[in-house]
mmCIF file of C-alpha atoms in Angstrom:
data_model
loop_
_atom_site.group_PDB
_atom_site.id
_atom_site.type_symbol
_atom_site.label_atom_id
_atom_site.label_comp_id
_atom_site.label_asym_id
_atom_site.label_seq_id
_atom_site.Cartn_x
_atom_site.Cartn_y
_atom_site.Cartn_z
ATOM 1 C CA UNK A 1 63.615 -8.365 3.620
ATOM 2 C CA UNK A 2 60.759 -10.764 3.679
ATOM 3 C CA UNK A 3 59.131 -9.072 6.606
ATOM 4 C CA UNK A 4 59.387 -5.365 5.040
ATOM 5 C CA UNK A 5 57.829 -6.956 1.308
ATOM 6 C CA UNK A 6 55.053 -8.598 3.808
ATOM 7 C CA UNK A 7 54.242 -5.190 5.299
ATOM 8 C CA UNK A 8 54.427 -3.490 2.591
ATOM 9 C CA UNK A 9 51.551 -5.700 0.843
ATOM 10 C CA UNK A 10 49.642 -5.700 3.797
ATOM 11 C CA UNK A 11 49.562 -1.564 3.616
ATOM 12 C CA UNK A 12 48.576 -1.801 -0.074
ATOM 13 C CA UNK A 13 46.292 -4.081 0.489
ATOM 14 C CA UNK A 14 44.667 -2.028 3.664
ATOM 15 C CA UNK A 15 44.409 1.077 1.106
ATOM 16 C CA UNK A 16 42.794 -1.303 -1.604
ATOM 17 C CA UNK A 17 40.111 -2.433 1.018
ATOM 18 C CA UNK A 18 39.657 1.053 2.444
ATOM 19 C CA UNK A 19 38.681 1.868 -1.885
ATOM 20 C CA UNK A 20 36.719 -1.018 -2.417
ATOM 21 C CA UNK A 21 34.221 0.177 0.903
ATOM 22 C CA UNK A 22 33.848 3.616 -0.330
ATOM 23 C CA UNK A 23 32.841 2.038 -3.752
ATOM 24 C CA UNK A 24 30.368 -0.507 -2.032
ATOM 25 C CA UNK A 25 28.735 2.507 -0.098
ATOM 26 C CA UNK A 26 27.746 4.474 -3.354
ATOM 27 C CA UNK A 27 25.570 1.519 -4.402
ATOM 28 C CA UNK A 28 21.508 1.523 -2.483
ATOM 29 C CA UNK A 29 21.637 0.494 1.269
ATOM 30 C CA UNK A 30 21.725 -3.727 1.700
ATOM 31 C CA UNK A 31 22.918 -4.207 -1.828
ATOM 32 C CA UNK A 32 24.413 -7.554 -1.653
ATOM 33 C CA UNK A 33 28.268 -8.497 -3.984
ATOM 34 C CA UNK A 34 28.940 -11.751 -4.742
ATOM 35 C CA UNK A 35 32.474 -11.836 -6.028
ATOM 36 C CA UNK A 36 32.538 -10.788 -9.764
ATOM 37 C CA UNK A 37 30.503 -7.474 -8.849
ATOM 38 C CA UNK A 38 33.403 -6.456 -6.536
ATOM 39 C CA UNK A 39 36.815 -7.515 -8.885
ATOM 40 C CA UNK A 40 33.936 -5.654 -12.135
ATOM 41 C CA UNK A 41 34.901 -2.487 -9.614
ATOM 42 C CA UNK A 42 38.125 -1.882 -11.199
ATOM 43 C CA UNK A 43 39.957 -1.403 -7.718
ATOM 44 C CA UNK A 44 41.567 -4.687 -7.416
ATOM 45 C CA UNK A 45 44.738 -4.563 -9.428
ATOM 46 C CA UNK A 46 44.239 -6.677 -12.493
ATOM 47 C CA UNK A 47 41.627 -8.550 -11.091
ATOM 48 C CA UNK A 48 43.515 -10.882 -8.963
ATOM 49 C CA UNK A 49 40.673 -12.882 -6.455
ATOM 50 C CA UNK A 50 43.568 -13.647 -3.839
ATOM 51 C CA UNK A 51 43.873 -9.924 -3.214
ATOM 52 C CA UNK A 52 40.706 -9.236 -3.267
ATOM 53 C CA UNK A 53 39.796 -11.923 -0.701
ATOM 54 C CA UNK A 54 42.261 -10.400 1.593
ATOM 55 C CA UNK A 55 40.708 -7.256 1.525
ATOM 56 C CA UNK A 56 37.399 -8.480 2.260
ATOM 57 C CA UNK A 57 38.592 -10.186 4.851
ATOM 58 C CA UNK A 58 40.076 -7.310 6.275
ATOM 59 C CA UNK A 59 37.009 -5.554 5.941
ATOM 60 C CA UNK A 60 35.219 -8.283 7.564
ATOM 61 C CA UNK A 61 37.382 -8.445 10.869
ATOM 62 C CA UNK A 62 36.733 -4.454 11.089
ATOM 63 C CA UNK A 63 33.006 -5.125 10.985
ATOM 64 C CA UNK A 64 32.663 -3.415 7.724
ATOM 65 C CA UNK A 65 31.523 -6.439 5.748
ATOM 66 C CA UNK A 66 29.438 -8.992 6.367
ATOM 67 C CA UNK A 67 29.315 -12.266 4.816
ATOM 68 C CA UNK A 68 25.989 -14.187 3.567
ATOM 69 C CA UNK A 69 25.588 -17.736 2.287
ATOM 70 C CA UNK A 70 23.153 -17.870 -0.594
ATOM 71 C CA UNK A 71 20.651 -20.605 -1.187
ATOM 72 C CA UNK A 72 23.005 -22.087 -3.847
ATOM 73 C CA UNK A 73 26.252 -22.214 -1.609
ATOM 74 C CA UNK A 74 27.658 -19.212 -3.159
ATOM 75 C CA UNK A 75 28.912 -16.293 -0.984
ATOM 76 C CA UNK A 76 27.730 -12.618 -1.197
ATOM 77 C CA UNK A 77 28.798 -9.833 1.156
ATOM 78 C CA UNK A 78 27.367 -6.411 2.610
ATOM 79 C CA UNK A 79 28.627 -3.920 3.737
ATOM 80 C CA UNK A 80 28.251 -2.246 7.029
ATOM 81 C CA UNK A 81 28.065 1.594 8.047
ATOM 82 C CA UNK A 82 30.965 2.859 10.534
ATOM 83 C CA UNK A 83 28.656 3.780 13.018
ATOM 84 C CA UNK A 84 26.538 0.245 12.907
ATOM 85 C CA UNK A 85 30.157 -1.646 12.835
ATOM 86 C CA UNK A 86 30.842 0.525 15.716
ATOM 87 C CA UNK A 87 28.309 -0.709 17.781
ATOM 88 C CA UNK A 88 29.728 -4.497 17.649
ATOM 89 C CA UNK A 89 32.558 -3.165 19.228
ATOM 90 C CA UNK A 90 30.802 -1.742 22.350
ATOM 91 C CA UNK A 91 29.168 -5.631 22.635
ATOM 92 C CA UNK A 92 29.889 -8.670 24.740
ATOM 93 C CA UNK A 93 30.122 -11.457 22.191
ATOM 94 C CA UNK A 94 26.385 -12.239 23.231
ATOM 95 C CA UNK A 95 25.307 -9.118 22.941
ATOM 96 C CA UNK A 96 26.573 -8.787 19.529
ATOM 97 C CA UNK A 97 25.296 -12.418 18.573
ATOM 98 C CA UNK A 98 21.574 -11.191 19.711
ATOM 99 C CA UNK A 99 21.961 -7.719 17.851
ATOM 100 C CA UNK A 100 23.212 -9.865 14.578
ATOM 101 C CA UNK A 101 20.143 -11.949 14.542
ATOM 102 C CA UNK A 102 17.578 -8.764 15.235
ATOM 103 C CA UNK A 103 19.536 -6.384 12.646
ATOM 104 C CA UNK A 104 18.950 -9.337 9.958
ATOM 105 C CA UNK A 105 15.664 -9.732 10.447
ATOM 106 C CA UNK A 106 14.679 -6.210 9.275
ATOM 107 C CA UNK A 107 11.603 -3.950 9.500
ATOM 108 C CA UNK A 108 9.530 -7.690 10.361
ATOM 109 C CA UNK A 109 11.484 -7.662 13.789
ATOM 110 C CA UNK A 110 11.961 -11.054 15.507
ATOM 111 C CA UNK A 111 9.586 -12.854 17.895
ATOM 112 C CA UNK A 112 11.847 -13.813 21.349
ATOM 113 C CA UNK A 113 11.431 -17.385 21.086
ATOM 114 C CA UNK A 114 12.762 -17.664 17.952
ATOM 115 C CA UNK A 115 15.250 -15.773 18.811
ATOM 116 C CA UNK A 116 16.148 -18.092 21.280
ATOM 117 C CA UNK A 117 15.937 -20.742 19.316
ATOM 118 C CA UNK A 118 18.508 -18.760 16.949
ATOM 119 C CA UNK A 119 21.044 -17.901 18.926
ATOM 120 C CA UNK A 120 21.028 -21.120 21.844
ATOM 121 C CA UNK A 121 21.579 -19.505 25.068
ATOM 122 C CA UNK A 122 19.635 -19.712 28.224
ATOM 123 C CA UNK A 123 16.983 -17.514 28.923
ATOM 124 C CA UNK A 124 18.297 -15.520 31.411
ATOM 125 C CA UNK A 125 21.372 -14.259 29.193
ATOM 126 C CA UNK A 126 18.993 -13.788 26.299
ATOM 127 C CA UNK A 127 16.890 -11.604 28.840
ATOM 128 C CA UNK A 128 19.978 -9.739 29.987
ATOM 129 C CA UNK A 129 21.009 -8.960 26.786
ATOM 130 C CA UNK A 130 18.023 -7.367 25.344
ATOM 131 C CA UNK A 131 17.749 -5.496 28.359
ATOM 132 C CA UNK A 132 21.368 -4.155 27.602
ATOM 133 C CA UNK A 133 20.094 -3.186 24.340
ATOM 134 C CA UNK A 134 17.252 -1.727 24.602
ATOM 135 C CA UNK A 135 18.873 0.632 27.705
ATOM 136 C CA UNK A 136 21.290 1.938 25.014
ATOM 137 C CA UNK A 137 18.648 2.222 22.243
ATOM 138 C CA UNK A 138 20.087 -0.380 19.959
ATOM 139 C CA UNK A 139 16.559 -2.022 20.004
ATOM 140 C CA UNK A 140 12.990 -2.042 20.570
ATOM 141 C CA UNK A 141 9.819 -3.831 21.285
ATOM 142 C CA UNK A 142 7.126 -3.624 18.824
ATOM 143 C CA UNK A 143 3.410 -5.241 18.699
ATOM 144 C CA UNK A 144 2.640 -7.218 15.351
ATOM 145 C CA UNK A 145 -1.334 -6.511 15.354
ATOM 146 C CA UNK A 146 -1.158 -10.570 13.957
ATOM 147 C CA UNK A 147 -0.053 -11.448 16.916
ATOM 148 C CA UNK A 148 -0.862 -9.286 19.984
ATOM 149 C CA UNK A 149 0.710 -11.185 22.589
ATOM 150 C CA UNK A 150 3.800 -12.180 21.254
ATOM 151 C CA UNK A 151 6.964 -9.998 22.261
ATOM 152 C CA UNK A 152 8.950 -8.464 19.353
ATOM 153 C CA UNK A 153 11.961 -7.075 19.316
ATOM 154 C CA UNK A 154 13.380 -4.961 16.162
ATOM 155 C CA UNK A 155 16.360 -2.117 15.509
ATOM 156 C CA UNK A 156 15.377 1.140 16.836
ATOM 157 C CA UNK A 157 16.543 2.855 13.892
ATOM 158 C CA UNK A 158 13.918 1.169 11.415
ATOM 159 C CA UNK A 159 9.823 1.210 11.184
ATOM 160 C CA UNK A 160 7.678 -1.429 11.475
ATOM 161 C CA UNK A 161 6.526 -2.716 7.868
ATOM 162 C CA UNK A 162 2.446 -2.654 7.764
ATOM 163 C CA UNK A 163 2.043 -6.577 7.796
ATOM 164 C CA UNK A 164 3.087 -5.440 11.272
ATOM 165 C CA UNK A 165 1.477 -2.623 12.201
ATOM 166 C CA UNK A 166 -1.748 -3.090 10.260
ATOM 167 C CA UNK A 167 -1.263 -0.180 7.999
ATOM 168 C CA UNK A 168 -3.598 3.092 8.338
ATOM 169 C CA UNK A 169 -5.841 1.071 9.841
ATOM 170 C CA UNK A 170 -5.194 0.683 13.347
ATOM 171 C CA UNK A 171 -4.194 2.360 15.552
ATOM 172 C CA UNK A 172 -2.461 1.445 18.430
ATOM 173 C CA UNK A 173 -2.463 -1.575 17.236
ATOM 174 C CA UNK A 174 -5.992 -1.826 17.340
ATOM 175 C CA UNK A 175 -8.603 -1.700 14.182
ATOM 176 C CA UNK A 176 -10.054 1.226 14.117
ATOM 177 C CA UNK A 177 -13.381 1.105 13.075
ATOM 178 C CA UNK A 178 -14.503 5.103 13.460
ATOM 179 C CA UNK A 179 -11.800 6.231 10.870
ATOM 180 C CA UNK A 180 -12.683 3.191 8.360
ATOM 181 C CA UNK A 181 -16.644 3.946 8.384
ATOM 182 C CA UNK A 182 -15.513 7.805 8.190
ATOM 183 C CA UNK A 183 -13.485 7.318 5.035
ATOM 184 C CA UNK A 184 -16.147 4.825 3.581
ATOM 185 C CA UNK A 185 -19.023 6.959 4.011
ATOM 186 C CA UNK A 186 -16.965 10.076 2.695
ATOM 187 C CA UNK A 187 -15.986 7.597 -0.638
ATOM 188 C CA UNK A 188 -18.912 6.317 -1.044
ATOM 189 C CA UNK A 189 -20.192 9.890 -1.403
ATOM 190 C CA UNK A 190 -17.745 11.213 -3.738
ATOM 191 C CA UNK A 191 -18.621 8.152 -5.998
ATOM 192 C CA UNK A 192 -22.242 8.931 -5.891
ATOM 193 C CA UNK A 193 -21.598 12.335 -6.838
ATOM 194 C CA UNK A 194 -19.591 10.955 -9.714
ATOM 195 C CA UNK A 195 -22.067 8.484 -10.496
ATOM 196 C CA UNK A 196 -25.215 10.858 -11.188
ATOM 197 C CA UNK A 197 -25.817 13.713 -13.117
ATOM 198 C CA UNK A 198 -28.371 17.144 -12.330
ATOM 199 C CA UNK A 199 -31.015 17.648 -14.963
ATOM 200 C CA UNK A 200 -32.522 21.588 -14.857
ATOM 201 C CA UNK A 201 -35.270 20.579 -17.214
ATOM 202 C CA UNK A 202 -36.228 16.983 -15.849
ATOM 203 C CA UNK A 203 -40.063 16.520 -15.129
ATOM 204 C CA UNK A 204 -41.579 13.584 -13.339
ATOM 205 C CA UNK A 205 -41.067 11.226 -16.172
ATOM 206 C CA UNK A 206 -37.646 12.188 -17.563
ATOM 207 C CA UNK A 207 -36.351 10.708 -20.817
ATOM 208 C CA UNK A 208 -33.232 8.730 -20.862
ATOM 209 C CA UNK A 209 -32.137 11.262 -23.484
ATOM 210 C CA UNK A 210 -28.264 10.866 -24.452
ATOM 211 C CA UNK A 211 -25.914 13.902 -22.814
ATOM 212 C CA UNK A 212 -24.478 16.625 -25.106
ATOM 213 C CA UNK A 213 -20.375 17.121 -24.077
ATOM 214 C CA UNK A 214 -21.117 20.460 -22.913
ATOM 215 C CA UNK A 215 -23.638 18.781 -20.068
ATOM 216 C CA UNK A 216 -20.947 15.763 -19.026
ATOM 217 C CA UNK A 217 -18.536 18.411 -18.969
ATOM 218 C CA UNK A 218 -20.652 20.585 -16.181
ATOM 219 C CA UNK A 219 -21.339 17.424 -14.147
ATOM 220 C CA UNK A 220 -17.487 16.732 -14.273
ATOM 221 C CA UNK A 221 -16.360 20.236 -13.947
ATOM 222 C CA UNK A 222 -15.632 20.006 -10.021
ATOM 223 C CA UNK A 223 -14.456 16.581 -9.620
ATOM 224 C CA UNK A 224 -11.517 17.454 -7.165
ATOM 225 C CA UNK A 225 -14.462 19.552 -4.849
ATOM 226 C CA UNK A 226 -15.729 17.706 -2.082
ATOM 227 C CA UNK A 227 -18.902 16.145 -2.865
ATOM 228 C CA UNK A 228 -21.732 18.711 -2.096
ATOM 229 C CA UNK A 229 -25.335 17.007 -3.727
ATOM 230 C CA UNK A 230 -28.293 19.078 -3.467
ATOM 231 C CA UNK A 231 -31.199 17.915 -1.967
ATOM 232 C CA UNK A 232 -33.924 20.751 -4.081
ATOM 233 C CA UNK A 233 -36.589 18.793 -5.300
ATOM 234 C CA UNK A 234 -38.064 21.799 -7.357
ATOM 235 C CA UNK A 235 -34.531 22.430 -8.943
ATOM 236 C CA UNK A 236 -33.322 19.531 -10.751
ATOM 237 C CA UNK A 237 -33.798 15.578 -11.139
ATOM 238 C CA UNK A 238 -30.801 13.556 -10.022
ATOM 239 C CA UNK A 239 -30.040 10.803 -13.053
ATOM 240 C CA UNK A 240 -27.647 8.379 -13.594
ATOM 241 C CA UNK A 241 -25.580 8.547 -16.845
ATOM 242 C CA UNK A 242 -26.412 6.964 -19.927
ATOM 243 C CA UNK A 243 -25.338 3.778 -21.623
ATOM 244 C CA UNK A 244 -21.488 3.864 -22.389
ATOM 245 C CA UNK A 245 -20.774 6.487 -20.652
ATOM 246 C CA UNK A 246 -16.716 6.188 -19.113
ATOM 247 C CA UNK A 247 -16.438 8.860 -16.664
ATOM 248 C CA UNK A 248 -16.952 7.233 -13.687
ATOM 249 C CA UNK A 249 -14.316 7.497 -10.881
ATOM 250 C CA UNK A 250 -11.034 4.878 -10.933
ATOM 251 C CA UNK A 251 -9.159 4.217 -7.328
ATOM 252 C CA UNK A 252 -6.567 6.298 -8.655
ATOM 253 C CA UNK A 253 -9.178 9.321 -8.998
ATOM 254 C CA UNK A 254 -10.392 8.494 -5.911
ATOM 255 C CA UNK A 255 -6.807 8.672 -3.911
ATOM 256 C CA UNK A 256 -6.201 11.903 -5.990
ATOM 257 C CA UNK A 257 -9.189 13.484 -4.695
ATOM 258 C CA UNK A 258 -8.876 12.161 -0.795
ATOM 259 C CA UNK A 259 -5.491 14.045 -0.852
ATOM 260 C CA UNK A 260 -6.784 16.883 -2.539
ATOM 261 C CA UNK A 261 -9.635 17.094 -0.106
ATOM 262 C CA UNK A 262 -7.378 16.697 2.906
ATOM 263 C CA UNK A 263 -10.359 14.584 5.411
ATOM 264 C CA UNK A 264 -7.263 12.687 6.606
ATOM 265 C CA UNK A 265 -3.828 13.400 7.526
ATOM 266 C CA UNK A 266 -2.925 9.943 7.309
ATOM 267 C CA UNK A 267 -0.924 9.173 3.923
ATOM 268 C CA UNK A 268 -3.376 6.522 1.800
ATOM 269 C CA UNK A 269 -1.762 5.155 -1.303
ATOM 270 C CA UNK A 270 -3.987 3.903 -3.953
ATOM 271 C CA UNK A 271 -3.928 0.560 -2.981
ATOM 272 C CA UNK A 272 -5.342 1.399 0.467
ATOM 273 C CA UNK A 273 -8.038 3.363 -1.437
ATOM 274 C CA UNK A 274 -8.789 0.249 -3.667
ATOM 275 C CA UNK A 275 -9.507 -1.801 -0.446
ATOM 276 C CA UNK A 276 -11.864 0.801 1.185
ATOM 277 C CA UNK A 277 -13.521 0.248 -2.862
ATOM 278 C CA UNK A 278 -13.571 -3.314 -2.394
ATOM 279 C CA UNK A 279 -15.671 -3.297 0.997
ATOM 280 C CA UNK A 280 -18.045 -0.974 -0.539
ATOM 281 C CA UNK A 281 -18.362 -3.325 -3.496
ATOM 282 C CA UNK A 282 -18.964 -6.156 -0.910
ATOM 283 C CA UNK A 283 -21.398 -4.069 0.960
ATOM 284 C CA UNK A 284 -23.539 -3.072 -1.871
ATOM 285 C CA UNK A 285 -22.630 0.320 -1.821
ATOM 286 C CA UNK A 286 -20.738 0.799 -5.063
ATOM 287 C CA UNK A 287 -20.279 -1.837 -8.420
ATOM 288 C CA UNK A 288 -17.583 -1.917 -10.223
ATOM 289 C CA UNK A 289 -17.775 -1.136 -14.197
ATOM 290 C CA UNK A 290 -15.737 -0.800 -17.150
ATOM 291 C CA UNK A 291 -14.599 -4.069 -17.258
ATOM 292 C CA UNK A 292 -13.460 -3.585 -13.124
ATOM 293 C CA UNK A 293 -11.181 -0.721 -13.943
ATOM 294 C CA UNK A 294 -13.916 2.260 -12.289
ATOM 295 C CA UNK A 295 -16.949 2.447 -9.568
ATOM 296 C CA UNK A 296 -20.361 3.155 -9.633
ATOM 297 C CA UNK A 297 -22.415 3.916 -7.178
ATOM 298 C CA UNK A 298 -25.599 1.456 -6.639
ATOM 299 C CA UNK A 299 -28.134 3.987 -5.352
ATOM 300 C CA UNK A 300 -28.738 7.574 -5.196
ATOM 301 C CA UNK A 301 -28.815 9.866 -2.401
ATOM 302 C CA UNK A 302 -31.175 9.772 0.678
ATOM 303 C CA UNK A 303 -33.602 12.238 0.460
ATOM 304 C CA UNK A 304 -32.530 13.032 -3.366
ATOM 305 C CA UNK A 305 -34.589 10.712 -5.262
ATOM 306 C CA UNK A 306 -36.772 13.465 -7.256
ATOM 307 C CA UNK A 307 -38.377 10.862 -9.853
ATOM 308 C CA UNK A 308 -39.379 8.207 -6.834
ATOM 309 C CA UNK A 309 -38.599 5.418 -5.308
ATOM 310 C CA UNK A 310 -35.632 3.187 -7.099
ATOM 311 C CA UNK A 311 -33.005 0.641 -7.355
ATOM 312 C CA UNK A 312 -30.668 -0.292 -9.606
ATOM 313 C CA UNK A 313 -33.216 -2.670 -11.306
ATOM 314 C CA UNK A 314 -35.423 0.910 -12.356
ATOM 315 C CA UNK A 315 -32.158 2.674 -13.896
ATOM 316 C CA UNK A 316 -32.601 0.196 -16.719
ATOM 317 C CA UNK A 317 -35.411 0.827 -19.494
ATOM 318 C CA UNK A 318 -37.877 -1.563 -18.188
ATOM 319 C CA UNK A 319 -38.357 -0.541 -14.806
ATOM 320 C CA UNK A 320 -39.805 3.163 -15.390
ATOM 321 C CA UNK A 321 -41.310 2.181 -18.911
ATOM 322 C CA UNK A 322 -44.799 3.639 -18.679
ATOM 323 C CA UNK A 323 -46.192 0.895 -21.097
ATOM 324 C CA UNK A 324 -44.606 -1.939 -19.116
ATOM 325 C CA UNK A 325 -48.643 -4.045 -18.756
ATOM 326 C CA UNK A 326 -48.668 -4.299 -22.536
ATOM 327 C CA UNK A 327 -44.984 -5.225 -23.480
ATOM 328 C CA UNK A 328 -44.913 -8.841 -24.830
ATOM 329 C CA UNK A 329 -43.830 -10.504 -28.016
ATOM 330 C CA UNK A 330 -46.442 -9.578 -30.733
ATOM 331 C CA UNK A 331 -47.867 -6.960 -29.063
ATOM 332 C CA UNK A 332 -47.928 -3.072 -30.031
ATOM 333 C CA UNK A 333 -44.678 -2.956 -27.294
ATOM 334 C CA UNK A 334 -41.803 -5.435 -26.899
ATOM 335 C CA UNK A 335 -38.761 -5.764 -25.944
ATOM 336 C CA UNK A 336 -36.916 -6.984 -29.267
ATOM 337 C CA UNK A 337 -38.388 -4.168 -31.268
ATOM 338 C CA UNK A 338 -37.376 -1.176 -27.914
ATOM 339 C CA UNK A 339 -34.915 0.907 -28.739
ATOM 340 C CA UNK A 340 -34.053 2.240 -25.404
ATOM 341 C CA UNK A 341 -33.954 -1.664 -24.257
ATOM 342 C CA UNK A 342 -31.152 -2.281 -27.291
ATOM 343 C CA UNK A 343 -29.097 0.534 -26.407
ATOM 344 C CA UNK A 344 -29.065 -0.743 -22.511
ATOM 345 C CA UNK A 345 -27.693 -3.993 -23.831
ATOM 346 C CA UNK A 346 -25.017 -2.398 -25.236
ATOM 347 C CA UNK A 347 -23.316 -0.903 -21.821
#
């Protein structure tokens, strides 16, 4: 009688285990339960934590559940696909002790000698092994561009996280330079052409006159275009905006636009744009303004510099002022009483 109320239990209890993995698959892949989040699931029958350890452990000696000791001594449990708890089974116990200590160490993969350290057997096991695994695709080298010579293994199923590959910028593990100077010359551009406006009526000596909307608004109109600047002298003077003016490009306008444009099939997020930014900030090539939050570019054009030679010293008031020999405190021109030197101050 004892034996069939035993059995009985032990069927219930297979069914309750068999509910409580379905649930724990619904949630996002490597969620982690600690104990209440499992008996908050409803399944176990009035919340009773004897059952529900027996279940887990059931689940456990399928290979459906894993257990993991957190930093405070508490224990927390995953749960494990069929297919990847089907793979233990196929494993000598070394095998499956080397595969354990890979599959935990995620898209980062696992440097051999630590491994070794990890799981204490002698080398030539540990080399049999991953050769066992890699022949049935369970694993795979990788190259961490930190630390070229060191020998890697990860799952085969998962990609390499960029703190190991390098992110779009190498290739083959190896920095490539040609595709960096390619996207920084093409950025740099687009800021420039962001940075500078086209003034029909401009003479030799143009004004620093402020823009009407309807003239910002034709210097903006294209601003998803790839950057085409003009190099007609007799056309049109090249300026940069005035004072207070907030158009300039942000990283995110800049990753919209090298998208948009397409001059790479390789995905760039906006922090990847934001570091190209930063080396052309380092290099000269751009400045940051608005308070860091959008770029400007330093210099004009080659070969489009209609009013003369410049710098960014000569886009402020004092370095194209025509009366620059007699500007001194108490003479006819200074630069207290200038209004184009007051409205400079206030960018």
């Amino acid at each position: 009688m004892a034996s069939s109320s035993t059995g009985s239990a032990s069927t219930g209890n297979s069914g309750l285990g068999k509910a409580l993995y379905e649930k724990c698959l619904q949630a996002p892949a490597g969620q982690l339960f600690d104990q209440h989040d499992l008996l908050d699931m409803g399944i176990i029958p009035g919340g009773n934590p004897t059952v529900l350890m027996q279940c887990v452990q059931a689940l456990m000696d399928s290979g459906l559940a894993k257990v993991l000791i957190q930093p405070d001594g508490s224990a927390v449990w995953r749960m494990v696909k069929q297919e990847d708890a089907n793979k233990y089974k196929m494993l000598s116990p070394d095998e499956a002790l080397i595969y354990s200590h890979i599959e935990s160490c995620g898209r980062e993969g696992i440097w051999t000698k630590n491994l070794k350290n990890k799981v204490n057997i002698h080398q030539s096991v540990l080399n049999r092994c991953i050769k066992s695994l890699e022949g049935r695709n369970y694993i795979k080298a990788i190259k961490n561009v930190k630390y070229p010579t060191r020998k890697i293994y990860m799952l085969a199923s998962l990609t390499p996280s960029e703190d190991v590959t390098g992110g779009p910028w190498f290739t083959d593990s190896e920095l490539d330079n040609e595709f960096i100077s390619a996207l920084l010359d093409a950025i740099e551009q687009f800021v420039t052409s962001k940075s500078f406006y086209r003034n029909a009526a401009a003479t030799e000596k143009p004004r620093r006159d402020k823009l009407s909307q309807a003239e910002i608004q034709e210097a903006l109109k294209n601003e998803f275009e790839t950057p085409r600047l003009s190099h007609n002298k007799t056309k049109s003077a090249l300026l940069p905006f005035p004072p207070g003016y907030k158009g300039y490009p942000t990283a995110q306008h800049v990753a919209n636009w090298v998208s948009l444009a397409g001059i790479t099939d390789v995905s760039l997020g906006e922090n990847d744009i934001r570091q190209l930014l930063e080396v052309l900030c380092y290099d000269g090539r751009v400045e940051k303004v608005l308070g860091g939050m959008a770029y400007k570019a330093v210099r004009r054009p080659a070969g489009d510099d209609e009013v003369g030679s410049g710098n960014g010293l000569t886009e402020a008031p004092c370095g194209r002022c025509p009366v620059f020999n007699l500007c001194e405190e108490g003479g006819p021109v200074s630069a207290s009483g200038c209004e184009y030197f007051n409205t400079w101050l206030e960018i």
